Amino acid sequence: MKPLTGVGLGWRRQLAHRIDQDRALGFVEVLAEHLNPSAPLPVPLERLKERGMPFVLHAVSLGLGGAEPPEARRLDMLARLAERLGAVCVSEHVAFVRADGIESGHLLPVPRGDEALDVLVENVRLAQAALPVPLALENIATLFEWPDPAFTEAQLLTGLLSRTSALLLLDVANLYANALNLGTDAQAVLAAVPRERLAYVHVAGGVRHGALYHDTHAHPVPSGPLELLEALAARLGPVPAMLERDDHFPRPEELTAELRAIEAALARGGSRWEATRAPGPSQLPMERSEGELRP
């Protein structure tokens, strides 16, 4: 996969002009379910394609965690859209969205156990075989867990990566939401992410309602996800990260401020990462004696 770099933004029709004007964006993510696979691409996307903007095709309806294999027609649609966009990868969620023909309308968590992991692995392999580009898997936010999980969130993701060749789309906003609502260990996930398997990072805003935090993608990004992004960059170095905004689109200057906040978090983390790579006094070459400097 061609590596993504910099800070990106999720493409939405309401943001098309803003994205078209921003020459600093590193990449753009496009929702597959927003495109008609049999119609021409929207003109703004064609313009971005002509500029050489790197694209990621993002999907929400495969249901890789479902008991049934992903539908061939959905995989075919993703494959055709990925080729038309020239996408560097396709991303989907570690979730199920339907059962026995009933659509949930939400991304639902898979049970963290061996049987569910076996199903996930098989479905991911089927999807990978049908797609012309690499597949990246995203952790989700959820308001409930299945009882008696056998794995932690970090163990589920690393187990999935170890048994497939899929990449990881790490959503730090989802980690933040789960830590607040379920008490999961976001830092353990950050510590388990292998850099060579990380495709890119999602950042998004949310809001509290009572005791719960909702990952809405419609509110400003709070400090928590940015702190997780900084910690990730401090461990791994520069990572591509993008802002998801799906509703209540802010004024251009507010959106720009959110993108700059993501850049700043990456820069702070990158500086800490650089500091750990700098040689300490004991690692510096010994000074040569006067005699050694003579020819």
XYZ file of C-alpha atoms in Angstrom:
295
model
C 0.000 0.000 0.000
C 1.214 3.507 -0.849
C 1.757 5.130 2.581
C -0.606 7.908 3.638
C 0.961 11.010 5.152
C -0.065 14.179 6.940
C -3.504 15.221 8.096
C -6.604 14.275 6.131
C -10.317 14.990 6.174
C -13.369 12.855 5.530
C -14.995 13.906 2.251
C -18.617 14.999 2.590
C -20.637 16.911 0.012
C -21.031 19.775 2.534
C -17.234 19.992 2.799
C -16.416 19.521 -0.886
C -15.584 23.200 -1.530
C -13.518 23.456 1.642
C -11.540 20.327 0.724
C -11.075 21.529 -2.851
C -9.526 24.762 -1.577
C -7.202 23.163 0.994
C -3.850 22.352 -0.622
C -2.365 21.225 2.694
C -4.531 18.123 3.132
C -2.526 14.932 3.051
C -5.360 12.619 2.024
C -9.138 12.262 1.813
C -11.394 9.445 2.967
C -14.598 8.811 0.994
C -17.623 6.941 2.332
C -18.458 4.125 -0.065
C -22.141 4.156 0.867
C -22.370 7.792 -0.275
C -21.382 6.934 -3.831
C -23.427 5.389 -6.609
C -21.268 2.590 -8.020
C -22.924 2.796 -11.423
C -22.836 6.609 -11.752
C -19.896 8.915 -12.504
C -17.911 10.136 -9.521
C -19.011 13.530 -8.177
C -17.177 16.320 -10.003
C -15.313 17.537 -6.864
C -13.914 14.040 -6.363
C -12.846 13.885 -10.001
C -10.993 17.186 -9.504
C -9.221 15.839 -6.424
C -8.324 12.706 -8.344
C -6.816 14.793 -11.142
C -4.731 16.632 -8.525
C -3.363 13.312 -7.322
C -5.035 13.436 -3.915
C -4.610 10.075 -2.141
C -7.994 8.461 -1.410
C -9.161 5.910 1.125
C -12.504 4.207 0.496
C -14.307 3.787 3.821
C -17.217 1.362 4.264
C -19.750 0.769 7.022
C -22.001 -2.007 5.721
C -19.905 -5.118 5.125
C -20.525 -6.521 8.583
C -17.224 -8.369 8.906
C -18.115 -9.511 12.407
C -21.382 -11.139 11.338
C -21.971 -14.884 11.348
C -22.666 -14.748 7.616
C -19.874 -14.066 5.112
C -19.747 -10.588 3.563
C -22.079 -10.349 0.589
C -20.458 -10.705 -2.804
C -22.410 -7.765 -4.232
C -21.125 -5.427 -1.487
C -17.555 -6.596 -2.021
C -17.933 -6.155 -5.768
C -19.244 -2.607 -5.229
C -16.266 -1.761 -3.007
C -13.817 -3.272 -5.477
C -15.234 -1.252 -8.382
C -15.327 1.992 -6.396
C -11.788 1.476 -5.107
C -10.537 1.030 -8.658
C -12.425 4.073 -9.941
C -11.103 6.273 -7.152
C -7.614 4.843 -7.344
C -7.936 4.287 -3.576
C -4.813 3.265 -1.690
C -6.874 1.022 0.585
C -10.401 0.135 1.712
C -11.283 0.418 5.402
C -14.101 -1.262 7.350
C -15.077 -1.858 10.951
C -14.553 -4.675 13.398
C -18.291 -4.964 13.907
C -21.455 -6.683 12.783
C -24.371 -4.779 11.308
C -26.989 -7.434 10.498
C -28.146 -10.878 11.551
C -30.583 -13.219 9.827
C -31.418 -10.508 7.306
C -32.242 -7.851 9.900
C -30.241 -4.642 9.603
C -29.235 -3.066 12.905
C -28.587 0.415 11.526
C -25.554 0.597 13.831
C -22.060 -0.760 14.166
C -22.356 -3.402 16.887
C -19.469 -4.946 18.834
C -18.414 -8.526 18.243
C -18.087 -10.784 21.299
C -14.434 -10.880 22.314
C -13.954 -14.642 22.253
C -12.405 -17.408 20.149
C -15.500 -18.262 18.096
C -16.163 -14.648 17.131
C -12.483 -14.152 16.288
C -12.549 -17.229 14.029
C -15.554 -15.776 12.163
C -13.891 -12.377 11.861
C -10.693 -13.863 10.507
C -12.548 -15.873 7.870
C -14.681 -12.909 6.787
C -11.661 -10.620 6.629
C -9.830 -13.128 4.432
C -12.846 -13.346 2.101
C -12.967 -9.561 1.848
C -9.241 -9.298 1.215
C -9.480 -11.844 -1.580
C -12.227 -9.813 -3.295
C -10.628 -6.361 -2.999
C -7.979 -4.977 -5.359
C -6.270 -2.962 -2.591
C -5.325 -3.633 1.055
C -8.041 -3.774 3.720
C -7.699 -1.751 6.953
C -9.808 -2.669 10.015
C -11.201 -0.070 12.415
C -11.974 -0.433 16.111
C -15.460 0.839 16.973
C -17.066 2.766 19.822
C -19.845 0.973 21.645
C -22.141 1.590 24.589
C -22.263 -2.054 25.686
C -20.134 -5.178 25.858
C -21.010 -8.820 25.601
C -20.723 -10.659 28.933
C -17.559 -12.473 29.973
C -15.140 -11.348 27.237
C -12.149 -13.650 26.819
C -9.964 -10.914 25.315
C -9.278 -7.290 25.963
C -9.839 -4.795 23.143
C -6.082 -4.735 22.520
C -5.915 -8.536 22.393
C -8.812 -8.752 19.954
C -7.147 -6.302 17.555
C -3.689 -7.855 17.791
C -5.166 -11.328 17.428
C -6.996 -10.244 14.302
C -3.857 -8.668 12.842
C -1.722 -11.697 13.672
C -4.105 -14.088 11.889
C -4.655 -11.951 8.792
C -2.554 -9.603 6.695
C -5.040 -6.759 7.218
C -3.952 -3.271 8.231
C -5.305 -1.252 11.148
C -7.342 1.947 11.058
C -7.036 3.097 14.653
C -9.836 5.395 15.819
C -8.572 7.270 18.890
C -11.999 8.879 19.400
C -13.514 5.399 19.694
C -10.806 4.386 22.162
C -11.600 7.507 24.167
C -15.348 6.814 24.141
C -14.938 3.186 25.209
C -12.545 4.145 28.000
C -15.092 6.617 29.387
C -18.195 4.470 28.940
C -16.865 0.960 29.527
C -13.617 1.465 31.417
C -11.519 -0.172 28.675
C -7.778 0.443 28.516
C -7.017 2.824 25.650
C -3.338 2.962 26.550
C -3.044 -0.822 26.201
C -4.338 -0.554 22.638
C -1.877 2.238 21.846
C 0.947 0.120 23.246
C -0.043 -2.872 21.100
C -0.275 -1.144 17.711
C 2.443 -2.332 15.305
C 3.617 0.640 13.208
C 4.070 -1.468 10.089
C 0.388 -2.465 10.207
C -1.052 0.966 10.969
C -2.683 2.468 7.864
C -4.008 5.696 9.421
C -5.864 7.186 12.390
C -9.381 8.586 12.857
C -10.057 11.586 15.108
C -13.579 12.868 15.792
C -15.601 14.864 18.274
C -18.436 13.891 20.558
C -20.547 15.040 23.460
C -21.523 13.899 26.928
C -25.134 13.079 27.767
C -25.352 12.374 31.461
C -22.850 9.674 32.331
C -22.281 8.624 28.726
C -20.013 10.015 26.054
C -21.393 9.825 22.509
C -18.983 9.734 19.577
C -21.177 11.891 17.346
C -18.760 13.174 14.688
C -20.866 16.323 14.976
C -19.151 18.191 17.816
C -15.684 19.675 18.335
C -12.879 17.248 19.135
C -12.249 17.251 22.900
C -8.779 17.057 24.385
C -9.002 13.310 25.158
C -8.697 11.953 21.591
C -5.950 14.473 20.835
C -4.006 13.305 23.881
C -4.311 9.707 22.685
C -3.135 10.759 19.216
C -0.145 12.534 20.749
C 0.701 9.439 22.808
C 0.482 7.267 19.691
C 2.810 9.576 17.748
C 5.183 9.671 20.732
C 5.459 5.890 20.521
C 5.438 5.354 16.756
C 6.605 8.616 15.228
C 4.709 10.402 12.439
C 1.364 8.772 11.649
C -1.304 9.877 9.146
C -4.446 11.087 10.911
C -7.758 12.499 9.701
C -10.756 14.360 11.037
C -14.217 12.847 10.693
C -17.067 15.341 10.630
C -20.504 14.045 9.638
C -22.982 16.685 10.823
C -23.295 20.201 12.249
C -20.539 21.296 9.911
C -18.668 24.200 11.472
C -17.550 27.416 9.849
C -14.397 27.047 7.715
C -12.174 28.709 10.303
C -13.421 26.342 13.023
C -12.779 23.318 10.838
C -9.307 24.630 10.049
C -8.643 25.074 13.769
C -9.591 21.416 14.365
C -7.219 20.268 11.625
C -4.437 22.413 13.096
C -5.116 20.910 16.543
C -4.587 17.447 15.053
C -1.352 18.648 13.444
C -0.200 20.098 16.760
C -0.909 16.845 18.620
C 1.071 14.930 15.994
C 3.921 17.434 16.240
C 4.064 17.185 20.041
C 4.074 13.404 19.880
C 6.611 13.433 17.063
C 8.955 15.619 19.114
C 8.770 13.170 22.024
C 9.431 10.307 19.626
C 12.432 12.121 18.171
C 13.767 12.712 21.675
C 13.748 8.993 22.386
C 15.732 8.368 19.200
C 18.396 10.991 19.896
C 21.670 9.388 21.068
C 22.479 9.923 24.726
C 25.929 11.005 25.948
C 27.049 7.386 26.334
C 26.097 6.671 22.708
C 27.996 9.606 21.169
C 31.248 8.796 19.349
C 34.286 9.209 21.585
C 36.215 12.403 20.971
C 39.415 11.730 19.111
C 42.688 12.487 20.822
C 45.029 15.068 19.318
C 47.197 12.250 18.027
C 44.302 10.580 16.258
C 43.588 13.781 14.342
C 47.055 13.861 12.813
C 47.461 12.361 9.348
